[in-house]
PDB file of C-alpha atoms in Angstrom:
ATOM      1  CA  MET K  28      24.338 -45.370   9.797  1.00  0.00           C
ATOM      2  CA  THR K  29      24.780 -45.898  13.554  1.00  0.00           C
ATOM      3  CA  LEU K  30      22.334 -43.764  15.526  1.00  0.00           C
ATOM      4  CA  ASN K  31      22.393 -42.445  19.078  1.00  0.00           C
ATOM      5  CA  ALA K  32      19.765 -43.952  21.381  1.00  0.00           C
ATOM      6  CA  THR K  33      18.047 -40.612  21.908  1.00  0.00           C
ATOM      7  CA  ILE K  34      15.153 -38.445  20.824  1.00  0.00           C
ATOM      8  CA  PHE K  35      15.720 -34.751  21.564  1.00  0.00           C
ATOM      9  CA  GLY K  36      13.493 -31.714  21.864  1.00  0.00           C
ATOM     10  CA  PRO K  37      15.009 -28.605  20.242  1.00  0.00           C
ATOM     11  CA  ASP K  38      14.964 -25.418  22.266  1.00  0.00           C
ATOM     12  CA  GLY K  39      12.986 -23.031  20.097  1.00  0.00           C
ATOM     13  CA  GLN K  40      11.216 -22.299  16.835  1.00  0.00           C
ATOM     14  CA  VAL K  41      14.334 -22.457  14.651  1.00  0.00           C
ATOM     15  CA  VAL K  42      17.323 -24.778  14.725  1.00  0.00           C
ATOM     16  CA  THR K  43      20.281 -22.931  16.246  1.00  0.00           C
ATOM     17  CA  ASP K  44      23.807 -23.188  14.882  1.00  0.00           C
ATOM     18  CA  TRP K  45      24.815 -25.162  17.968  1.00  0.00           C
ATOM     19  CA  GLU K  46      21.889 -27.578  17.578  1.00  0.00           C
ATOM     20  CA  ARG K  47      22.637 -28.027  13.882  1.00  0.00           C
ATOM     21  CA  ALA K  48      26.190 -29.128  14.620  1.00  0.00           C
ATOM     22  CA  PHE K  49      25.246 -31.218  17.661  1.00  0.00           C
ATOM     23  CA  PHE K  50      22.424 -33.095  15.935  1.00  0.00           C
ATOM     24  CA  ARG K  51      24.581 -33.683  12.852  1.00  0.00           C
ATOM     25  CA  ASP K  52      27.408 -35.162  14.906  1.00  0.00           C
ATOM     26  CA  THR K  53      25.287 -37.040  17.460  1.00  0.00           C
ATOM     27  CA  GLN K  54      22.672 -38.478  15.079  1.00  0.00           C
ATOM     28  CA  PRO K  55      19.743 -38.975  17.471  1.00  0.00           C
ATOM     29  CA  LEU K  56      17.041 -41.308  16.231  1.00  0.00           C
ATOM     30  CA  GLY K  57      14.632 -38.390  16.007  1.00  0.00           C
ATOM     31  CA  PHE K  58      13.112 -35.278  17.554  1.00  0.00           C
ATOM     32  CA  ILE K  59      10.105 -34.261  19.648  1.00  0.00           C
ATOM     33  CA  LEU K  60       8.317 -30.905  19.548  1.00  0.00           C
ATOM     34  CA  PHE K  61       6.463 -28.889  22.178  1.00  0.00           C
ATOM     35  CA  ALA K  62       4.425 -25.678  22.305  1.00  0.00           C
ATOM     36  CA  ARG K  63       7.634 -23.639  22.622  1.00  0.00           C
ATOM     37  CA  ASN K  64       8.663 -24.875  19.168  1.00  0.00           C
ATOM     38  CA  ILE K  65       5.435 -23.877  17.427  1.00  0.00           C
ATOM     39  CA  ALA K  66       4.169 -20.572  16.026  1.00  0.00           C
ATOM     40  CA  ASP K  67       2.158 -21.290  12.849  1.00  0.00           C
ATOM     41  CA  PRO K  68       1.980 -23.886  10.072  1.00  0.00           C
ATOM     42  CA  ASP K  69       4.610 -22.302   7.813  1.00  0.00           C
ATOM     43  CA  GLN K  70       7.127 -21.963  10.646  1.00  0.00           C
ATOM     44  CA  LEU K  71       6.452 -25.516  11.795  1.00  0.00           C
ATOM     45  CA  ARG K  72       6.979 -26.952   8.311  1.00  0.00           C
ATOM     46  CA  ARG K  73      10.284 -25.088   8.099  1.00  0.00           C
ATOM     47  CA  LEU K  74      11.363 -26.406  11.497  1.00  0.00           C
ATOM     48  CA  THR K  75      10.585 -30.050  10.716  1.00  0.00           C
ATOM     49  CA  GLY K  76      12.438 -29.710   7.432  1.00  0.00           C
ATOM     50  CA  GLU K  77      15.453 -28.103   9.118  1.00  0.00           C
ATOM     51  CA  LEU K  78      15.613 -30.813  11.773  1.00  0.00           C
ATOM     52  CA  ARG K  79      15.728 -33.524   9.128  1.00  0.00           C
ATOM     53  CA  GLU K  80      18.342 -31.610   7.179  1.00  0.00           C
ATOM     54  CA  THR K  81      20.620 -31.509  10.230  1.00  0.00           C
ATOM     55  CA  VAL K  82      20.841 -35.308  10.314  1.00  0.00           C
ATOM     56  CA  GLY K  83      20.637 -35.864   6.561  1.00  0.00           C
ATOM     57  CA  ARG K  84      17.761 -38.358   6.654  1.00  0.00           C
ATOM     58  CA  ASP K  85      14.031 -38.696   7.089  1.00  0.00           C
ATOM     59  CA  ALA K  86      14.228 -38.790  10.883  1.00  0.00           C
ATOM     60  CA  PRO K  87      10.974 -39.333  12.802  1.00  0.00           C
ATOM     61  CA  ILE K  88       9.541 -36.192  14.392  1.00  0.00           C
ATOM     62  CA  LEU K  89       7.266 -36.727  17.384  1.00  0.00           C
ATOM     63  CA  ILE K  90       4.700 -34.661  19.227  1.00  0.00           C
ATOM     64  CA  ASP K  91       2.099 -35.089  21.997  1.00  0.00           C
ATOM     65  CA  GLN K  92      -1.105 -34.177  20.179  1.00  0.00           C
ATOM     66  CA  GLU K  93      -3.712 -36.190  22.040  1.00  0.00           C
ATOM     67  CA  GLY K  94      -6.359 -33.488  21.856  1.00  0.00           C
ATOM     68  CA  GLY K  95      -7.899 -31.891  24.903  1.00  0.00           C
ATOM     69  CA  ARG K  96      -5.470 -30.547  27.473  1.00  0.00           C
ATOM     70  CA  VAL K  97      -2.455 -32.290  25.935  1.00  0.00           C
ATOM     71  CA  GLN K  98      -2.059 -30.830  22.474  1.00  0.00           C
ATOM     72  CA  ARG K  99       0.935 -28.748  21.458  1.00  0.00           C
ATOM     73  CA  MET K 100      -0.606 -27.381  18.238  1.00  0.00           C
ATOM     74  CA  ARG K 101      -3.565 -25.183  19.156  1.00  0.00           C
ATOM     75  CA  ALA K 102      -6.068 -22.665  17.812  1.00  0.00           C
ATOM     76  CA  PRO K 103      -6.221 -20.474  15.827  1.00  0.00           C
ATOM     77  CA  HIS K 104      -4.104 -22.514  13.426  1.00  0.00           C
ATOM     78  CA  TRP K 105      -5.265 -25.987  14.461  1.00  0.00           C
ATOM     79  CA  ARG K 106      -8.449 -27.578  15.764  1.00  0.00           C
ATOM     80  CA  GLU K 107      -9.220 -27.832  19.459  1.00  0.00           C
ATOM     81  CA  TYR K 108     -10.618 -31.110  20.767  1.00  0.00           C
ATOM     82  CA  PRO K 109     -12.426 -32.023  23.992  1.00  0.00           C
ATOM     83  CA  PRO K 110     -10.669 -34.244  26.531  1.00  0.00           C
ATOM     84  CA  ALA K 111     -10.810 -37.842  25.329  1.00  0.00           C
ATOM     85  CA  LEU K 112     -12.818 -39.151  28.286  1.00  0.00           C
ATOM     86  CA  ASP K 113     -15.371 -36.347  27.927  1.00  0.00           C
ATOM     87  CA  GLN K 114     -15.706 -37.172  24.241  1.00  0.00           C
ATOM     88  CA  MET K 115     -16.227 -40.860  24.973  1.00  0.00           C
ATOM     89  CA  ASP K 116     -19.064 -39.951  27.369  1.00  0.00           C
ATOM     90  CA  ARG K 117     -20.630 -37.337  25.093  1.00  0.00           C
ATOM     91  CA  ALA K 118     -20.481 -38.764  21.564  1.00  0.00           C
ATOM     92  CA  SER K 119     -23.482 -40.523  20.080  1.00  0.00           C
ATOM     93  CA  ASP K 120     -21.048 -43.120  18.647  1.00  0.00           C
ATOM     94  CA  PRO K 121     -17.923 -42.994  20.832  1.00  0.00           C
ATOM     95  CA  MET K 122     -15.779 -45.290  18.709  1.00  0.00           C
ATOM     96  CA  ARG K 123     -16.611 -43.576  15.442  1.00  0.00           C
ATOM     97  CA  SER K 124     -15.854 -40.227  17.076  1.00  0.00           C
ATOM     98  CA  GLN K 125     -12.510 -41.634  18.203  1.00  0.00           C
ATOM     99  CA  TRP K 126     -11.612 -42.560  14.633  1.00  0.00           C
ATOM    100  CA  VAL K 127     -12.705 -39.215  13.149  1.00  0.00           C
ATOM    101  CA  ARG K 128     -10.910 -37.198  15.832  1.00  0.00           C
ATOM    102  CA  ASN K 129      -7.622 -39.023  15.389  1.00  0.00           C
ATOM    103  CA  ARG K 130      -7.825 -39.082  11.601  1.00  0.00           C
ATOM    104  CA  LEU K 131      -8.183 -35.288  11.657  1.00  0.00           C
ATOM    105  CA  ILE K 132      -5.274 -34.988  14.104  1.00  0.00           C
ATOM    106  CA  ALA K 133      -3.120 -37.161  11.842  1.00  0.00           C
ATOM    107  CA  ALA K 134      -3.953 -34.943   8.857  1.00  0.00           C
ATOM    108  CA  GLU K 135      -2.893 -31.839  10.781  1.00  0.00           C
ATOM    109  CA  LEU K 136       0.386 -33.448  11.835  1.00  0.00           C
ATOM    110  CA  TYR K 137       1.281 -34.849   8.424  1.00  0.00           C
ATOM    111  CA  ALA K 138       0.685 -31.446   6.812  1.00  0.00           C
ATOM    112  CA  VAL K 139       3.487 -29.882   8.879  1.00  0.00           C
ATOM    113  CA  GLY K 140       5.996 -32.723   8.637  1.00  0.00           C
ATOM    114  CA  ILE K 141       5.265 -34.523  11.922  1.00  0.00           C
ATOM    115  CA  ASP K 142       5.041 -38.283  11.460  1.00  0.00           C
ATOM    116  CA  VAL K 143       4.827 -39.752  14.996  1.00  0.00           C
ATOM    117  CA  ASN K 144       2.207 -38.951  17.633  1.00  0.00           C
ATOM    118  CA  CYS K 145       2.489 -40.015  21.276  1.00  0.00           C
ATOM    119  CA  ALA K 146      -0.943 -41.647  21.391  1.00  0.00           C
ATOM    120  CA  PRO K 147      -2.970 -43.781  22.084  1.00  0.00           C
ATOM    121  CA  LEU K 148      -3.187 -44.168  25.859  1.00  0.00           C
ATOM    122  CA  ALA K 149      -4.117 -47.610  27.184  1.00  0.00           C
ATOM    123  CA  ASP K 150      -4.062 -46.720  30.886  1.00  0.00           C
ATOM    124  CA  LEU K 151      -7.301 -47.513  32.734  1.00  0.00           C
ATOM    125  CA  VAL K 152      -9.301 -44.931  34.651  1.00  0.00           C
ATOM    126  CA  GLU K 153      -9.275 -45.654  38.390  1.00  0.00           C
ATOM    127  CA  ASP K 154     -10.836 -43.865  41.347  1.00  0.00           C
ATOM    128  CA  ALA K 155      -7.342 -42.732  42.351  1.00  0.00           C
ATOM    129  CA  THR K 156      -6.153 -41.643  38.877  1.00  0.00           C
ATOM    130  CA  HIS K 157      -4.414 -38.273  39.175  1.00  0.00           C
ATOM    131  CA  PRO K 158      -6.195 -35.332  37.475  1.00  0.00           C
ATOM    132  CA  VAL K 159      -3.152 -34.789  35.238  1.00  0.00           C
ATOM    133  CA  LEU K 160      -4.090 -38.051  33.501  1.00  0.00           C
ATOM    134  CA  TRP K 161      -7.728 -38.789  34.305  1.00  0.00           C
ATOM    135  CA  ASN K 162      -9.698 -37.190  31.467  1.00  0.00           C
ATOM    136  CA  ARG K 163      -7.010 -37.958  28.887  1.00  0.00           C
ATOM    137  CA  LEU K 164      -7.983 -41.635  29.110  1.00  0.00           C
ATOM    138  CA  TYR K 165     -10.666 -43.582  27.236  1.00  0.00           C
ATOM    139  CA  GLY K 166     -12.406 -45.514  30.004  1.00  0.00           C
ATOM    140  CA  GLY K 167     -12.164 -47.799  32.995  1.00  0.00           C
ATOM    141  CA  ASP K 168     -12.674 -51.219  31.423  1.00  0.00           C
ATOM    142  CA  LYS K 169     -10.304 -53.214  29.243  1.00  0.00           C
ATOM    143  CA  GLU K 170     -12.705 -53.799  26.340  1.00  0.00           C
ATOM    144  CA  THR K 171     -13.502 -50.110  25.858  1.00  0.00           C
ATOM    145  CA  VAL K 172      -9.935 -48.951  26.238  1.00  0.00           C
ATOM    146  CA  VAL K 173      -8.447 -51.554  23.908  1.00  0.00           C
ATOM    147  CA  LYS K 174     -11.036 -50.840  21.217  1.00  0.00           C
ATOM    148  CA  ALA K 175     -10.605 -47.064  21.464  1.00  0.00           C
ATOM    149  CA  ALA K 176      -6.807 -47.315  21.515  1.00  0.00           C
ATOM    150  CA  ARG K 177      -6.805 -49.627  18.501  1.00  0.00           C
ATOM    151  CA  ILE K 178      -9.027 -47.218  16.575  1.00  0.00           C
ATOM    152  CA  CYS K 179      -6.757 -44.306  17.516  1.00  0.00           C
ATOM    153  CA  ALA K 180      -3.689 -46.179  16.259  1.00  0.00           C
ATOM    154  CA  GLU K 181      -5.379 -47.218  13.013  1.00  0.00           C
ATOM    155  CA  ALA K 182      -6.597 -43.677  12.317  1.00  0.00           C
ATOM    156  CA  HIS K 183      -3.080 -42.344  12.717  1.00  0.00           C
ATOM    157  CA  LEU K 184      -1.572 -44.988  10.446  1.00  0.00           C
ATOM    158  CA  ALA K 185      -4.202 -44.209   7.796  1.00  0.00           C
ATOM    159  CA  GLY K 186      -3.056 -40.597   7.993  1.00  0.00           C
ATOM    160  CA  GLY K 187       0.639 -41.361   7.534  1.00  0.00           C
ATOM    161  CA  VAL K 188       1.491 -40.906  11.223  1.00  0.00           C
ATOM    162  CA  LEU K 189       2.925 -43.581  13.525  1.00  0.00           C
ATOM    163  CA  PRO K 190       1.236 -44.115  16.910  1.00  0.00           C
ATOM    164  CA  VAL K 191       3.093 -44.533  20.210  1.00  0.00           C
ATOM    165  CA  LEU K 192       1.360 -46.691  22.832  1.00  0.00           C
ATOM    166  CA  LYS K 193       1.549 -45.221  26.321  1.00  0.00           C
ATOM    167  CA  HIS K 194       2.151 -45.467  29.237  1.00  0.00           C
ATOM    168  CA  ILE K 195       3.505 -49.037  29.370  1.00  0.00           C
ATOM    169  CA  PRO K 196       2.792 -51.026  31.577  1.00  0.00           C
ATOM    170  CA  GLY K 197      -0.021 -48.867  32.987  1.00  0.00           C
ATOM    171  CA  TYR K 198      -0.213 -45.500  34.748  1.00  0.00           C
ATOM    172  CA  GLY K 199      -3.887 -45.389  35.718  1.00  0.00           C
ATOM    173  CA  ARG K 200      -3.332 -46.175  39.413  1.00  0.00           C
ATOM    174  CA  ALA K 201      -0.911 -43.262  39.843  1.00  0.00           C
ATOM    175  CA  SER K 202      -2.300 -40.842  42.400  1.00  0.00           C
ATOM    176  CA  VAL K 203       0.544 -38.329  42.042  1.00  0.00           C
ATOM    177  CA  ASP K 204       1.842 -36.483  38.986  1.00  0.00           C
ATOM    178  CA  SER K 205       5.069 -38.094  37.746  1.00  0.00           C
ATOM    179  CA  HIS K 206       6.158 -34.726  36.328  1.00  0.00           C
ATOM    180  CA  LYS K 207       6.643 -33.692  39.967  1.00  0.00           C
ATOM    181  CA  ASP K 208       6.985 -36.841  42.084  1.00  0.00           C
ATOM    182  CA  LEU K 209       7.377 -40.619  41.844  1.00  0.00           C
ATOM    183  CA  PRO K 210       4.077 -42.572  41.891  1.00  0.00           C
ATOM    184  CA  ARG K 211       4.069 -45.870  43.775  1.00  0.00           C
ATOM    185  CA  VAL K 212       1.518 -48.639  43.372  1.00  0.00           C
ATOM    186  CA  ASP K 213       1.238 -51.280  46.097  1.00  0.00           C
ATOM    187  CA  VAL K 214      -0.878 -53.874  44.317  1.00  0.00           C
ATOM    188  CA  PRO K 215      -0.064 -57.592  43.917  1.00  0.00           C
ATOM    189  CA  HIS K 216       1.539 -58.629  40.646  1.00  0.00           C
ATOM    190  CA  ALA K 217      -1.369 -60.951  39.821  1.00  0.00           C
ATOM    191  CA  GLU K 218      -3.865 -58.107  40.115  1.00  0.00           C
ATOM    192  CA  LEU K 219      -1.700 -55.878  37.894  1.00  0.00           C
ATOM    193  CA  THR K 220      -1.512 -58.639  35.283  1.00  0.00           C
ATOM    194  CA  ALA K 221      -5.264 -59.128  35.295  1.00  0.00           C
ATOM    195  CA  ARG K 222      -6.153 -55.445  35.005  1.00  0.00           C
ATOM    196  CA  ASP K 223      -3.438 -52.840  34.452  1.00  0.00           C
ATOM    197  CA  PHE K 224      -1.221 -54.799  32.081  1.00  0.00           C
ATOM    198  CA  ALA K 225      -4.068 -56.438  30.140  1.00  0.00           C
ATOM    199  CA  PRO K 226      -4.812 -53.584  27.682  1.00  0.00           C
ATOM    200  CA  PHE K 227      -1.130 -53.317  26.784  1.00  0.00           C
ATOM    201  CA  LYS K 228      -0.919 -57.044  26.160  1.00  0.00           C
ATOM    202  CA  ALA K 229      -3.903 -56.796  23.819  1.00  0.00           C
ATOM    203  CA  LEU K 230      -2.179 -53.932  21.958  1.00  0.00           C
ATOM    204  CA  ASN K 231       1.346 -55.363  21.997  1.00  0.00           C
ATOM    205  CA  ASP K 232       1.621 -55.348  18.205  1.00  0.00           C
ATOM    206  CA  ILE K 233       1.771 -51.530  18.041  1.00  0.00           C
ATOM    207  CA  ALA K 234       5.277 -50.781  16.816  1.00  0.00           C
ATOM    208  CA  MET K 235       6.289 -48.052  19.289  1.00  0.00           C
ATOM    209  CA  GLY K 236       5.648 -47.601  22.998  1.00  0.00           C
ATOM    210  CA  MET K 237       6.460 -45.257  25.879  1.00  0.00           C
ATOM    211  CA  THR K 238       7.194 -46.249  29.468  1.00  0.00           C
ATOM    212  CA  ALA K 239       5.550 -45.054  32.669  1.00  0.00           C
ATOM    213  CA  HIS K 240       7.661 -43.502  35.431  1.00  0.00           C
ATOM    214  CA  ILE K 241       5.913 -45.475  38.164  1.00  0.00           C
ATOM    215  CA  VAL K 242       7.005 -47.982  40.831  1.00  0.00           C
ATOM    216  CA  PHE K 243       5.150 -51.291  41.143  1.00  0.00           C
ATOM    217  CA  SER K 244       6.359 -52.323  44.568  1.00  0.00           C
ATOM    218  CA  ASP K 245       5.385 -56.003  44.316  1.00  0.00           C
ATOM    219  CA  ILE K 246       7.633 -56.348  41.250  1.00  0.00           C
ATOM    220  CA  ASP K 247      10.479 -53.906  41.910  1.00  0.00           C
ATOM    221  CA  PRO K 248      10.181 -51.617  44.958  1.00  0.00           C
ATOM    222  CA  SER K 249      13.467 -49.875  44.183  1.00  0.00           C
ATOM    223  CA  ALA K 250      12.934 -48.409  40.692  1.00  0.00           C
ATOM    224  CA  PRO K 251      10.187 -47.065  38.397  1.00  0.00           C
ATOM    225  CA  ALA K 252       9.344 -49.121  35.328  1.00  0.00           C
ATOM    226  CA  THR K 253      11.527 -46.942  33.085  1.00  0.00           C
ATOM    227  CA  THR K 254      14.715 -47.852  34.946  1.00  0.00           C
ATOM    228  CA  SER K 255      13.734 -51.292  36.251  1.00  0.00           C
ATOM    229  CA  ALA K 256      15.202 -54.337  34.495  1.00  0.00           C
ATOM    230  CA  LYS K 257      12.599 -56.516  36.269  1.00  0.00           C
ATOM    231  CA  MET K 258       9.763 -54.404  34.931  1.00  0.00           C
ATOM    232  CA  MET K 259      11.231 -54.258  31.435  1.00  0.00           C
ATOM    233  CA  ARG K 260      11.391 -58.072  31.375  1.00  0.00           C
ATOM    234  CA  ILE K 261       7.696 -58.176  32.241  1.00  0.00           C
ATOM    235  CA  ILE K 262       6.952 -55.698  29.440  1.00  0.00           C
ATOM    236  CA  ARG K 263       8.868 -57.822  26.933  1.00  0.00           C
ATOM    237  CA  GLU K 264       7.911 -61.296  28.160  1.00  0.00           C
ATOM    238  CA  GLU K 265       4.616 -61.169  30.068  1.00  0.00           C
ATOM    239  CA  ILE K 266       2.996 -58.306  28.169  1.00  0.00           C
ATOM    240  CA  GLY K 267       4.752 -59.431  25.000  1.00  0.00           C
ATOM    241  CA  PHE K 268       5.591 -55.976  23.670  1.00  0.00           C
ATOM    242  CA  ASP K 269       8.370 -56.294  21.094  1.00  0.00           C
ATOM    243  CA  GLY K 270       8.109 -52.810  19.635  1.00  0.00           C
ATOM    244  CA  LEU K 271      10.517 -49.899  20.058  1.00  0.00           C
ATOM    245  CA  ILE K 272      10.354 -48.748  23.690  1.00  0.00           C
ATOM    246  CA  MET K 273      11.168 -45.132  24.480  1.00  0.00           C
ATOM    247  CA  THR K 274      11.223 -43.617  27.933  1.00  0.00           C
ATOM    248  CA  ASP K 275       8.826 -40.950  29.005  1.00  0.00           C
ATOM    249  CA  ASP K 276      10.628 -37.619  29.357  1.00  0.00           C
ATOM    250  CA  LEU K 277      13.852 -37.938  31.361  1.00  0.00           C
ATOM    251  CA  SER K 278      13.300 -34.420  32.730  1.00  0.00           C
ATOM    252  CA  MET K 279      10.319 -35.499  34.824  1.00  0.00           C
ATOM    253  CA  GLU K 280      10.933 -35.403  38.546  1.00  0.00           C
ATOM    254  CA  ALA K 281       9.735 -38.977  39.093  1.00  0.00           C
ATOM    255  CA  LEU K 282      13.261 -40.055  38.125  1.00  0.00           C
ATOM    256  CA  SER K 283      16.261 -39.535  40.392  1.00  0.00           C
ATOM    257  CA  GLY K 284      19.847 -38.680  39.541  1.00  0.00           C
ATOM    258  CA  THR K 285      21.367 -36.474  36.876  1.00  0.00           C
ATOM    259  CA  PRO K 286      20.031 -36.531  33.309  1.00  0.00           C
ATOM    260  CA  ALA K 287      23.030 -38.682  32.343  1.00  0.00           C
ATOM    261  CA  GLU K 288      22.373 -41.129  35.193  1.00  0.00           C
ATOM    262  CA  ARG K 289      18.706 -41.350  34.223  1.00  0.00           C
ATOM    263  CA  ALA K 290      19.621 -42.058  30.602  1.00  0.00           C
ATOM    264  CA  LYS K 291      22.173 -44.707  31.491  1.00  0.00           C
ATOM    265  CA  ALA K 292      19.800 -46.427  33.920  1.00  0.00           C
ATOM    266  CA  SER K 293      16.996 -46.483  31.342  1.00  0.00           C
ATOM    267  CA  ILE K 294      19.146 -48.052  28.632  1.00  0.00           C
ATOM    268  CA  SER K 295      20.654 -50.520  31.113  1.00  0.00           C
ATOM    269  CA  ALA K 296      17.164 -51.576  32.217  1.00  0.00           C
ATOM    270  CA  GLY K 297      16.171 -52.402  28.644  1.00  0.00           C
ATOM    271  CA  CYS K 298      14.674 -49.276  27.069  1.00  0.00           C
ATOM    272  CA  ASP K 299      15.653 -48.848  23.421  1.00  0.00           C
ATOM    273  CA  ILE K 300      15.577 -45.038  23.320  1.00  0.00           C
ATOM    274  CA  VAL K 301      15.637 -42.211  25.858  1.00  0.00           C
ATOM    275  CA  LEU K 302      13.474 -39.151  25.417  1.00  0.00           C
ATOM    276  CA  HIS K 303      14.957 -35.803  26.478  1.00  0.00           C
ATOM    277  CA  CYS K 304      12.508 -32.982  25.983  1.00  0.00           C
ATOM    278  CA  ASN K 305      13.520 -29.706  27.650  1.00  0.00           C
ATOM    279  CA  GLY K 306      15.973 -28.435  25.005  1.00  0.00           C
ATOM    280  CA  ASP K 307      18.792 -27.795  27.497  1.00  0.00           C
ATOM    281  CA  ALA K 308      22.055 -27.988  25.547  1.00  0.00           C
ATOM    282  CA  ASP K 309      24.311 -29.096  28.399  1.00  0.00           C
ATOM    283  CA  GLU K 310      21.894 -31.845  29.382  1.00  0.00           C
ATOM    284  CA  MET K 311      21.587 -33.057  25.794  1.00  0.00           C
ATOM    285  CA  VAL K 312      25.340 -33.515  25.572  1.00  0.00           C
ATOM    286  CA  GLN K 313      25.367 -35.536  28.791  1.00  0.00           C
ATOM    287  CA  VAL K 314      22.359 -37.629  27.799  1.00  0.00           C
ATOM    288  CA  ALA K 315      23.730 -38.450  24.348  1.00  0.00           C
ATOM    289  CA  ASP K 316      26.988 -39.649  25.851  1.00  0.00           C
ATOM    290  CA  ALA K 317      25.267 -41.715  28.547  1.00  0.00           C
ATOM    291  CA  ALA K 318      22.702 -43.289  26.216  1.00  0.00           C
ATOM    292  CA  GLY K 319      25.313 -44.322  23.646  1.00  0.00           C
ATOM    293  CA  GLN K 320      24.588 -45.917  20.307  1.00  0.00           C
ATOM    294  CA  MET K 321      21.418 -47.862  19.613  1.00  0.00           C
ATOM    295  CA  SER K 322      21.744 -51.612  20.082  1.00  0.00           C
ATOM    296  CA  GLY K 323      21.222 -53.894  17.138  1.00  0.00           C
ATOM    297  CA  ALA K 324      17.869 -55.006  18.549  1.00  0.00           C
ATOM    298  CA  ALA K 325      16.784 -51.394  19.070  1.00  0.00           C
ATOM    299  CA  GLN K 326      17.752 -50.479  15.514  1.00  0.00           C
ATOM    300  CA  THR K 327      15.786 -53.451  14.178  1.00  0.00           C
ATOM    301  CA  ARG K 328      12.710 -52.371  16.139  1.00  0.00           C
ATOM    302  CA  ALA K 329      13.111 -48.780  14.941  1.00  0.00           C
ATOM    303  CA  ASP K 330      13.454 -49.888  11.328  1.00  0.00           C
ATOM    304  CA  ARG K 331      10.359 -52.076  11.668  1.00  0.00           C
ATOM    305  CA  ALA K 332       8.356 -49.183  13.118  1.00  0.00           C
ATOM    306  CA  LEU K 333       9.507 -46.589  10.598  1.00  0.00           C
ATOM    307  CA  ALA K 334       8.759 -48.946   7.727  1.00  0.00           C
ATOM    308  CA  GLN K 335       5.064 -48.442   8.585  1.00  0.00           C
ATOM    309  CA  ARG K 336       5.221 -44.803   7.489  1.00  0.00           C
ATOM    310  CA  LYS K 337       3.211 -44.310   4.313  1.00  0.00           C
ATOM    311  CA  SER K 338       1.401 -41.629   2.363  1.00  0.00           C
ATOM    312  CA  PRO K 339      -2.000 -40.812   3.861  1.00  0.00           C
ATOM    313  CA  GLU K 340      -5.193 -42.245   2.475  1.00  0.00           C
ATOM    314  CA  ASN K 341      -7.379 -39.610   0.830  1.00  0.00           C
ATOM    315  CA  ILE K 342     -10.129 -38.141   3.003  1.00  0.00           C
ATOM    316  CA  ASP K 343     -12.742 -35.399   2.756  1.00  0.00           C
ATOM    317  CA  ILE K 344     -11.691 -33.171   5.654  1.00  0.00           C
ATOM    318  CA  PRO K 345     -14.758 -30.853   5.632  1.00  0.00           C
ATOM    319  CA  ALA K 346     -17.015 -33.917   5.663  1.00  0.00           C
ATOM    320  CA  LEU K 347     -15.110 -35.403   8.615  1.00  0.00           C
ATOM    321  CA  GLU K 348     -15.294 -32.081  10.489  1.00  0.00           C
ATOM    322  CA  ALA K 349     -19.060 -31.976   9.972  1.00  0.00           C
ATOM    323  CA  GLU K 350     -19.392 -35.594  11.064  1.00  0.00           C
ATOM    324  CA  PHE K 351     -17.328 -34.953  14.191  1.00  0.00           C
ATOM    325  CA  ALA K 352     -19.520 -31.992  15.146  1.00  0.00           C
ATOM    326  CA  ALA K 353     -22.656 -34.076  14.609  1.00  0.00           C
ATOM    327  CA  LEU K 354     -21.286 -36.961  16.698  1.00  0.00           C
ATOM    328  CA  LEU K 355     -20.705 -34.564  19.575  1.00  0.00           C
ATOM    329  CA  GLY K 356     -24.180 -33.076  19.239  1.00  0.00           C
TER     330      GLY K 356
END
């Protein structure tokens, strides 16, 4: 089956008649869910099942469930977690706490039919890191961040959930919020290679990744990484990432142009998939048309990633919850 080079966010907590027909005809690679789509576990299981029924296959369903401020599934139905950076500072064994946290998150996701999580983050904490990102990160040195990100990815895979590495090639130097404006980094390429890009190179075997909407002026002053062919070549060749690359949300104001222009520019630059999250029907139609069908290379990368989906390994959830509480003191 030929698939559209898109991942879409449905509008609400049920699939509408319009969405059912549109998703069936368009055949996006998958779907992504947000807080607006979520009420309780039973509703969420119904929604994930309905979304897959619309396309007639076991389509991947994504979410941002990092824990801390960025988690779409929240109390009282799901666990609340501290910000990742706070946990790394607080835990008696930071790396073990990272594994337990993400194994519990994976269990919660798998139970409601979600099989892809947009984590881990391999961006490095900098003095200038914007507050929207700062305490979502794992640390400011490559060794710590790579180890914590690897553990996060492995915990998800053990729980039957695919990880998505973000934000390639590095968002830590951004001093503005890319949801609202375009970050620019004026640092020499050699310095970026040595620091910002290094964690992503060490993690380049993770099967799925998400771009950063950020301009690196020494490489391409005219376009953010998502829509820059120069930057995408560096991601593929210098960083060596050969996994499925999806854009960050096309609705973010860091990108210019219409949703269709953003989608077309992203695919032209070398992204495999565009991510459209706001549920706007008119925009989805435009984005699907502009993104077009997945390339053969993109389909191969998607197949390779989705082949990693497996049934979760058995765990003792109450024991892990008790261990997590003890690790955090």
